[in-house]
């Protein structure tokens, strides 16, 4: 594997299936992110490495445009996000990430809060005690006995049905803190097509994990 000019190239024998390379790469993502960051500080952050990069927001492609401006902020447009960074900012890359992450978190929280309220009513549950959004590698959400729910920020790229499924899944854990048959019956009762969404996440989940 070679990491250079903000690109990752993987060399493999021709008989290796792409999905195996993907899995392998998935395990290496921390290392890759580290290399990219390292090279960034060498290359000088003023080059705006993420210019014209695109991400997925609620399953829609959104381009990221970076510019310098009076204030550091994110302005949403129809098909792109304009991220302006003040020239006074020292670490452009860090600021850029922080602005983007905060913006996406707000979008995801707004949607999840709305759907949590809806599904809580449907399921006859009280609202959870706490709701957190974080960046996780191997889970879409979690629920504990203190009725605290977490959701993965990377869900922001998924279609609404997949996010709804994760919400119902975690809400069903308020009653069953396991994956018993009774748990899955509860998921199905309130989200009959849950298998489609769960499969969607299995198949596309990795593409939602951009370097953050
Ligand atoms: Zn679960």
PDB file of C-alpha atoms and ligand atoms in Angstrom:
ATOM      1  CA  UNK A   1       0.000   0.000   0.000  1.00  0.00           C
ATOM      2  CA  UNK A   2       1.185   3.478  -0.862  1.00  0.00           C
ATOM      3  CA  UNK A   3      -0.021   6.722   0.648  1.00  0.00           C
ATOM      4  CA  UNK A   4       0.958   9.839  -1.243  1.00  0.00           C
ATOM      5  CA  UNK A   5      -0.500  13.169  -2.403  1.00  0.00           C
ATOM      6  CA  UNK A   6      -3.574  12.528  -0.247  1.00  0.00           C
ATOM      7  CA  UNK A   7      -4.234   9.307  -2.154  1.00  0.00           C
ATOM      8  CA  UNK A   8      -4.109   5.664  -1.147  1.00  0.00           C
ATOM      9  CA  UNK A   9      -3.038   3.035  -3.652  1.00  0.00           C
ATOM     10  CA  UNK A  10      -3.275  -0.664  -2.880  1.00  0.00           C
ATOM     11  CA  UNK A  11      -1.281  -3.162  -4.922  1.00  0.00           C
ATOM     12  CA  UNK A  12      -2.561  -6.725  -4.866  1.00  0.00           C
ATOM     13  CA  UNK A  13      -2.304  -9.893  -6.973  1.00  0.00           C
ATOM     14  CA  UNK A  14      -5.043 -10.033  -9.593  1.00  0.00           C
ATOM     15  CA  UNK A  15      -6.827 -12.994  -7.989  1.00  0.00           C
ATOM     16  CA  UNK A  16      -7.562 -11.115  -4.768  1.00  0.00           C
ATOM     17  CA  UNK A  17     -11.246 -10.120  -4.649  1.00  0.00           C
ATOM     18  CA  UNK A  18     -12.002  -6.447  -4.155  1.00  0.00           C
ATOM     19  CA  UNK A  19     -14.061  -7.129  -1.067  1.00  0.00           C
ATOM     20  CA  UNK A  20     -11.043  -8.735   0.603  1.00  0.00           C
ATOM     21  CA  UNK A  21      -8.970  -5.675  -0.161  1.00  0.00           C
ATOM     22  CA  UNK A  22     -11.757  -3.517   1.258  1.00  0.00           C
ATOM     23  CA  UNK A  23     -11.846  -5.537   4.463  1.00  0.00           C
ATOM     24  CA  UNK A  24      -8.108  -5.412   4.752  1.00  0.00           C
ATOM     25  CA  UNK A  25      -8.102  -1.666   4.117  1.00  0.00           C
ATOM     26  CA  UNK A  26     -10.851  -1.210   6.675  1.00  0.00           C
ATOM     27  CA  UNK A  27      -8.562  -2.640   9.360  1.00  0.00           C
ATOM     28  CA  UNK A  28      -5.774  -0.327   8.272  1.00  0.00           C
ATOM     29  CA  UNK A  29      -7.816   2.850   8.224  1.00  0.00           C
ATOM     30  CA  UNK A  30      -6.345   4.269  11.387  1.00  0.00           C
ATOM     31  CA  UNK A  31      -2.846   3.916  10.021  1.00  0.00           C
ATOM     32  CA  UNK A  32      -3.890   5.412   6.675  1.00  0.00           C
ATOM     33  CA  UNK A  33      -5.545   8.375   8.390  1.00  0.00           C
ATOM     34  CA  UNK A  34      -2.382   8.910  10.373  1.00  0.00           C
ATOM     35  CA  UNK A  35      -0.194   8.884   7.247  1.00  0.00           C
ATOM     36  CA  UNK A  36      -2.532  11.274   5.454  1.00  0.00           C
ATOM     37  CA  UNK A  37      -2.421  13.646   8.383  1.00  0.00           C
ATOM     38  CA  UNK A  38       1.344  13.440   8.654  1.00  0.00           C
ATOM     39  CA  UNK A  39       1.822  14.193   4.979  1.00  0.00           C
ATOM     40  CA  UNK A  40      -0.610  17.033   5.315  1.00  0.00           C
ATOM     41  CA  UNK A  41       1.470  18.848   7.863  1.00  0.00           C
ATOM     42  CA  UNK A  42       4.508  18.328   5.669  1.00  0.00           C
ATOM     43  CA  UNK A  43       2.715  19.477   2.523  1.00  0.00           C
ATOM     44  CA  UNK A  44       1.481  22.676   4.144  1.00  0.00           C
ATOM     45  CA  UNK A  45      -2.184  22.825   5.019  1.00  0.00           C
ATOM     46  CA  UNK A  46      -2.737  25.923   2.879  1.00  0.00           C
ATOM     47  CA  UNK A  47      -3.163  23.622  -0.118  1.00  0.00           C
ATOM     48  CA  UNK A  48      -6.712  22.812   0.982  1.00  0.00           C
ATOM     49  CA  UNK A  49      -6.451  19.077   0.412  1.00  0.00           C
ATOM     50  CA  UNK A  50     -10.175  18.446   0.665  1.00  0.00           C
ATOM     51  CA  UNK A  51     -11.187  20.803  -2.070  1.00  0.00           C
ATOM     52  CA  UNK A  52     -13.861  19.211  -4.267  1.00  0.00           C
ATOM     53  CA  UNK A  53     -14.077  16.204  -2.005  1.00  0.00           C
ATOM     54  CA  UNK A  54     -17.574  14.839  -1.692  1.00  0.00           C
ATOM     55  CA  UNK A  55     -19.474  13.229   1.112  1.00  0.00           C
ATOM     56  CA  UNK A  56     -22.883  11.708   1.469  1.00  0.00           C
ATOM     57  CA  UNK A  57     -25.489  13.468   3.607  1.00  0.00           C
ATOM     58  CA  UNK A  58     -28.717  11.519   4.103  1.00  0.00           C
ATOM     59  CA  UNK A  59     -27.731   9.518   1.038  1.00  0.00           C
ATOM     60  CA  UNK A  60     -27.275  12.577  -1.172  1.00  0.00           C
ATOM     61  CA  UNK A  61     -23.927  13.544  -2.661  1.00  0.00           C
ATOM     62  CA  UNK A  62     -22.675  16.824  -1.265  1.00  0.00           C
ATOM     63  CA  UNK A  63     -19.470  18.440  -2.498  1.00  0.00           C
ATOM     64  CA  UNK A  64     -17.172  20.164  -0.079  1.00  0.00           C
ATOM     65  CA  UNK A  65     -15.687  23.461  -1.086  1.00  0.00           C
ATOM     66  CA  UNK A  66     -13.065  25.152   0.927  1.00  0.00           C
ATOM     67  CA  UNK A  67     -12.185  28.796   0.832  1.00  0.00           C
ATOM     68  CA  UNK A  68     -10.621  31.371   3.054  1.00  0.00           C
ATOM     69  CA  UNK A  69     -12.968  33.956   4.486  1.00  0.00           C
ATOM     70  CA  UNK A  70     -13.475  36.493   7.213  1.00  0.00           C
ATOM     71  CA  UNK A  71     -15.037  33.952   9.577  1.00  0.00           C
ATOM     72  CA  UNK A  72     -14.587  30.219   9.934  1.00  0.00           C
ATOM     73  CA  UNK A  73     -17.968  28.694   9.210  1.00  0.00           C
ATOM     74  CA  UNK A  74     -20.036  26.243   7.192  1.00  0.00           C
ATOM     75  CA  UNK A  75     -22.646  27.494   4.747  1.00  0.00           C
ATOM     76  CA  UNK A  76     -24.936  24.907   3.142  1.00  0.00           C
ATOM     77  CA  UNK A  77     -25.983  25.256  -0.497  1.00  0.00           C
ATOM     78  CA  UNK A  78     -28.173  22.961  -2.592  1.00  0.00           C
ATOM     79  CA  UNK A  79     -25.451  20.577  -3.679  1.00  0.00           C
ATOM     80  CA  UNK A  80     -22.419  21.665  -1.748  1.00  0.00           C
ATOM     81  CA  UNK A  81     -21.149  22.875   1.568  1.00  0.00           C
ATOM     82  CA  UNK A  82     -18.933  25.905   1.596  1.00  0.00           C
ATOM     83  CA  UNK A  83     -16.452  25.809   4.417  1.00  0.00           C
ATOM     84  CA  UNK A  84     -14.630  29.052   4.953  1.00  0.00           C
ATOM     85  CA  UNK A  85     -11.610  29.280   7.177  1.00  0.00           C
ATOM     86  CA  UNK A  86     -10.262  32.510   8.532  1.00  0.00           C
ATOM     87  CA  UNK A  87      -6.644  33.273   7.583  1.00  0.00           C
ATOM     88  CA  UNK A  88      -5.975  33.738  11.294  1.00  0.00           C
ATOM     89  CA  UNK A  89      -6.483  30.003  11.879  1.00  0.00           C
ATOM     90  CA  UNK A  90      -3.163  28.179  12.280  1.00  0.00           C
ATOM     91  CA  UNK A  91      -4.153  24.574  11.717  1.00  0.00           C
ATOM     92  CA  UNK A  92      -6.463  24.727   8.718  1.00  0.00           C
ATOM     93  CA  UNK A  93      -6.948  20.989   8.477  1.00  0.00           C
ATOM     94  CA  UNK A  94      -7.982  20.628  12.103  1.00  0.00           C
ATOM     95  CA  UNK A  95     -10.354  23.581  11.898  1.00  0.00           C
ATOM     96  CA  UNK A  96     -11.855  22.208   8.709  1.00  0.00           C
ATOM     97  CA  UNK A  97     -12.541  18.836  10.293  1.00  0.00           C
ATOM     98  CA  UNK A  98     -13.961  20.409  13.407  1.00  0.00           C
ATOM     99  CA  UNK A  99     -16.334  22.661  11.453  1.00  0.00           C
ATOM    100  CA  UNK A 100     -17.508  19.823   9.235  1.00  0.00           C
ATOM    101  CA  UNK A 101     -17.954  17.432  12.122  1.00  0.00           C
ATOM    102  CA  UNK A 102     -19.958  19.953  14.160  1.00  0.00           C
ATOM    103  CA  UNK A 103     -22.164  20.763  11.198  1.00  0.00           C
ATOM    104  CA  UNK A 104     -22.884  17.118  10.374  1.00  0.00           C
ATOM    105  CA  UNK A 105     -23.526  16.329  14.029  1.00  0.00           C
ATOM    106  CA  UNK A 106     -26.155  19.056  14.182  1.00  0.00           C
ATOM    107  CA  UNK A 107     -27.864  17.693  11.083  1.00  0.00           C
ATOM    108  CA  UNK A 108     -27.902  14.145  12.384  1.00  0.00           C
ATOM    109  CA  UNK A 109     -29.050  15.102  15.896  1.00  0.00           C
ATOM    110  CA  UNK A 110     -31.930  17.149  14.513  1.00  0.00           C
ATOM    111  CA  UNK A 111     -33.134  14.190  12.474  1.00  0.00           C
ATOM    112  CA  UNK A 112     -32.615  11.598  15.210  1.00  0.00           C
ATOM    113  CA  UNK A 113     -34.381  13.703  17.848  1.00  0.00           C
ATOM    114  CA  UNK A 114     -37.382  14.062  15.611  1.00  0.00           C
ATOM    115  CA  UNK A 115     -37.541  10.344  14.829  1.00  0.00           C
ATOM    116  CA  UNK A 116     -36.832   9.307  18.416  1.00  0.00           C
ATOM    117  CA  UNK A 117     -39.874  11.260  19.553  1.00  0.00           C
ATOM    118  CA  UNK A 118     -41.962   9.600  16.857  1.00  0.00           C
ATOM    119  CA  UNK A 119     -40.833   6.039  17.514  1.00  0.00           C
ATOM    120  CA  UNK A 120     -40.951   6.460  21.306  1.00  0.00           C
ATOM    121  CA  UNK A 121     -44.642   7.303  20.995  1.00  0.00           C
ATOM    122  CA  UNK A 122     -45.189   4.341  18.666  1.00  0.00           C
ATOM    123  CA  UNK A 123     -43.402   1.962  21.000  1.00  0.00           C
ATOM    124  CA  UNK A 124     -44.828   3.367  24.224  1.00  0.00           C
ATOM    125  CA  UNK A 125     -41.386   4.252  25.536  1.00  0.00           C
ATOM    126  CA  UNK A 126     -40.257   7.262  27.509  1.00  0.00           C
ATOM    127  CA  UNK A 127     -37.625   9.352  25.761  1.00  0.00           C
ATOM    128  CA  UNK A 128     -34.087   8.132  26.525  1.00  0.00           C
ATOM    129  CA  UNK A 129     -32.141   9.913  29.275  1.00  0.00           C
ATOM    130  CA  UNK A 130     -29.280  10.889  27.051  1.00  0.00           C
ATOM    131  CA  UNK A 131     -28.464  11.040  23.374  1.00  0.00           C
ATOM    132  CA  UNK A 132     -24.926  11.194  22.077  1.00  0.00           C
ATOM    133  CA  UNK A 133     -23.396  11.259  18.632  1.00  0.00           C
ATOM    134  CA  UNK A 134     -19.861   9.956  18.283  1.00  0.00           C
ATOM    135  CA  UNK A 135     -17.487   8.574  15.712  1.00  0.00           C
ATOM    136  CA  UNK A 136     -17.297   4.807  16.122  1.00  0.00           C
ATOM    137  CA  UNK A 137     -15.639   2.175  14.047  1.00  0.00           C
ATOM    138  CA  UNK A 138     -17.686  -0.888  14.697  1.00  0.00           C
ATOM    139  CA  UNK A 139     -21.137   0.133  15.843  1.00  0.00           C
ATOM    140  CA  UNK A 140     -24.007   2.167  14.475  1.00  0.00           C
ATOM    141  CA  UNK A 141     -25.541   2.777  17.833  1.00  0.00           C
ATOM    142  CA  UNK A 142     -25.712   1.592  21.401  1.00  0.00           C
ATOM    143  CA  UNK A 143     -28.019   1.580  24.382  1.00  0.00           C
ATOM    144  CA  UNK A 144     -27.229   0.912  28.040  1.00  0.00           C
ATOM    145  CA  UNK A 145     -29.172   0.203  31.220  1.00  0.00           C
ATOM    146  CA  UNK A 146     -29.123   3.901  32.126  1.00  0.00           C
ATOM    147  CA  UNK A 147     -31.251   4.486  29.023  1.00  0.00           C
ATOM    148  CA  UNK A 148     -28.445   6.373  27.311  1.00  0.00           C
ATOM    149  CA  UNK A 149     -28.362   6.093  23.535  1.00  0.00           C
ATOM    150  CA  UNK A 150     -25.438   6.742  21.204  1.00  0.00           C
ATOM    151  CA  UNK A 151     -25.414   6.945  17.428  1.00  0.00           C
ATOM    152  CA  UNK A 152     -22.539   6.861  14.986  1.00  0.00           C
ATOM    153  CA  UNK A 153     -21.911  10.132  13.177  1.00  0.00           C
ATOM    154  CA  UNK A 154     -21.259   8.171   9.988  1.00  0.00           C
ATOM    155  CA  UNK A 155     -24.979   7.388   9.837  1.00  0.00           C
ATOM    156  CA  UNK A 156     -25.337  10.890   8.395  1.00  0.00           C
ATOM    157  CA  UNK A 157     -24.496   9.436   4.985  1.00  0.00           C
ATOM    158  CA  UNK A 158     -27.123   6.696   5.120  1.00  0.00           C
ATOM    159  CA  UNK A 159     -30.648   6.879   3.722  1.00  0.00           C
ATOM    160  CA  UNK A 160     -33.423   7.759   6.167  1.00  0.00           C
ATOM    161  CA  UNK A 161     -34.735   4.192   6.378  1.00  0.00           C
ATOM    162  CA  UNK A 162     -31.362   2.920   7.587  1.00  0.00           C
ATOM    163  CA  UNK A 163     -31.143   5.610  10.276  1.00  0.00           C
ATOM    164  CA  UNK A 164     -34.708   4.849  11.341  1.00  0.00           C
ATOM    165  CA  UNK A 165     -33.830   1.186  11.633  1.00  0.00           C
ATOM    166  CA  UNK A 166     -30.890   1.942  13.955  1.00  0.00           C
ATOM    167  CA  UNK A 167     -33.168   4.169  16.059  1.00  0.00           C
ATOM    168  CA  UNK A 168     -35.805   1.433  16.417  1.00  0.00           C
ATOM    169  CA  UNK A 169     -33.072  -1.124  17.102  1.00  0.00           C
ATOM    170  CA  UNK A 170     -31.658   0.947  19.970  1.00  0.00           C
ATOM    171  CA  UNK A 171     -35.112   1.793  21.334  1.00  0.00           C
ATOM    172  CA  UNK A 172     -35.976  -1.909  21.359  1.00  0.00           C
ATOM    173  CA  UNK A 173     -32.917  -2.392  23.586  1.00  0.00           C
ATOM    174  CA  UNK A 174     -34.623  -0.272  26.251  1.00  0.00           C
ATOM    175  CA  UNK A 175     -36.790  -3.327  26.862  1.00  0.00           C
ATOM    176  CA  UNK A 176     -34.307  -6.066  25.977  1.00  0.00           C
ATOM    177  CA  UNK A 177     -30.598  -5.421  26.489  1.00  0.00           C
ATOM    178  CA  UNK A 178     -29.733  -8.372  24.260  1.00  0.00           C
ATOM    179  CA  UNK A 179     -30.363  -9.714  20.796  1.00  0.00           C
ATOM    180  CA  UNK A 180     -32.870 -12.354  21.848  1.00  0.00           C
ATOM    181  CA  UNK A 181     -35.774 -13.532  19.750  1.00  0.00           C
ATOM    182  CA  UNK A 182     -38.079 -11.280  21.764  1.00  0.00           C
ATOM    183  CA  UNK A 183     -35.835  -8.324  20.959  1.00  0.00           C
ATOM    184  CA  UNK A 184     -35.972  -8.964  17.202  1.00  0.00           C
ATOM    185  CA  UNK A 185     -39.732  -9.440  17.383  1.00  0.00           C
ATOM    186  CA  UNK A 186     -40.005  -6.010  18.964  1.00  0.00           C
ATOM    187  CA  UNK A 187     -37.834  -4.499  16.229  1.00  0.00           C
ATOM    188  CA  UNK A 188     -39.963  -6.153  13.566  1.00  0.00           C
ATOM    189  CA  UNK A 189     -43.221  -5.060  15.185  1.00  0.00           C
ATOM    190  CA  UNK A 190     -42.267  -1.404  14.806  1.00  0.00           C
ATOM    191  CA  UNK A 191     -40.029  -1.639  11.755  1.00  0.00           C
ATOM    192  CA  UNK A 192     -41.294  -4.561   9.658  1.00  0.00           C
ATOM    193  CA  UNK A 193     -38.753  -4.119   6.853  1.00  0.00           C
ATOM    194  CA  UNK A 194     -35.776  -3.982   9.196  1.00  0.00           C
ATOM    195  CA  UNK A 195     -33.847  -6.639   7.270  1.00  0.00           C
ATOM    196  CA  UNK A 196     -33.620  -4.459   4.175  1.00  0.00           C
ATOM    197  CA  UNK A 197     -32.158  -1.600   6.201  1.00  0.00           C
ATOM    198  CA  UNK A 198     -29.846  -3.790   8.192  1.00  0.00           C
ATOM    199  CA  UNK A 199     -28.552  -5.363   4.975  1.00  0.00           C
ATOM    200  CA  UNK A 200     -28.119  -1.944   3.433  1.00  0.00           C
ATOM    201  CA  UNK A 201     -25.877  -0.975   6.337  1.00  0.00           C
ATOM    202  CA  UNK A 202     -23.913  -4.211   6.069  1.00  0.00           C
ATOM    203  CA  UNK A 203     -23.313  -3.686   2.373  1.00  0.00           C
ATOM    204  CA  UNK A 204     -22.733   0.050   2.297  1.00  0.00           C
ATOM    205  CA  UNK A 205     -21.570   0.797   5.796  1.00  0.00           C
ATOM    206  CA  UNK A 206     -17.934   0.968   4.878  1.00  0.00           C
ATOM    207  CA  UNK A 207     -18.456   3.593   2.218  1.00  0.00           C
ATOM    208  CA  UNK A 208     -19.930   5.847   4.909  1.00  0.00           C
ATOM    209  CA  UNK A 209     -16.719   5.864   6.919  1.00  0.00           C
ATOM    210  CA  UNK A 210     -14.743   8.731   5.560  1.00  0.00           C
ATOM    211  CA  UNK A 211     -11.524   9.765   7.219  1.00  0.00           C
ATOM    212  CA  UNK A 212     -12.445  11.695  10.316  1.00  0.00           C
TER     213      UNK A 212
HETATM  214 ZN1  LIG B   1     -28.211  -4.255  19.264  1.00  0.00          ZN
END
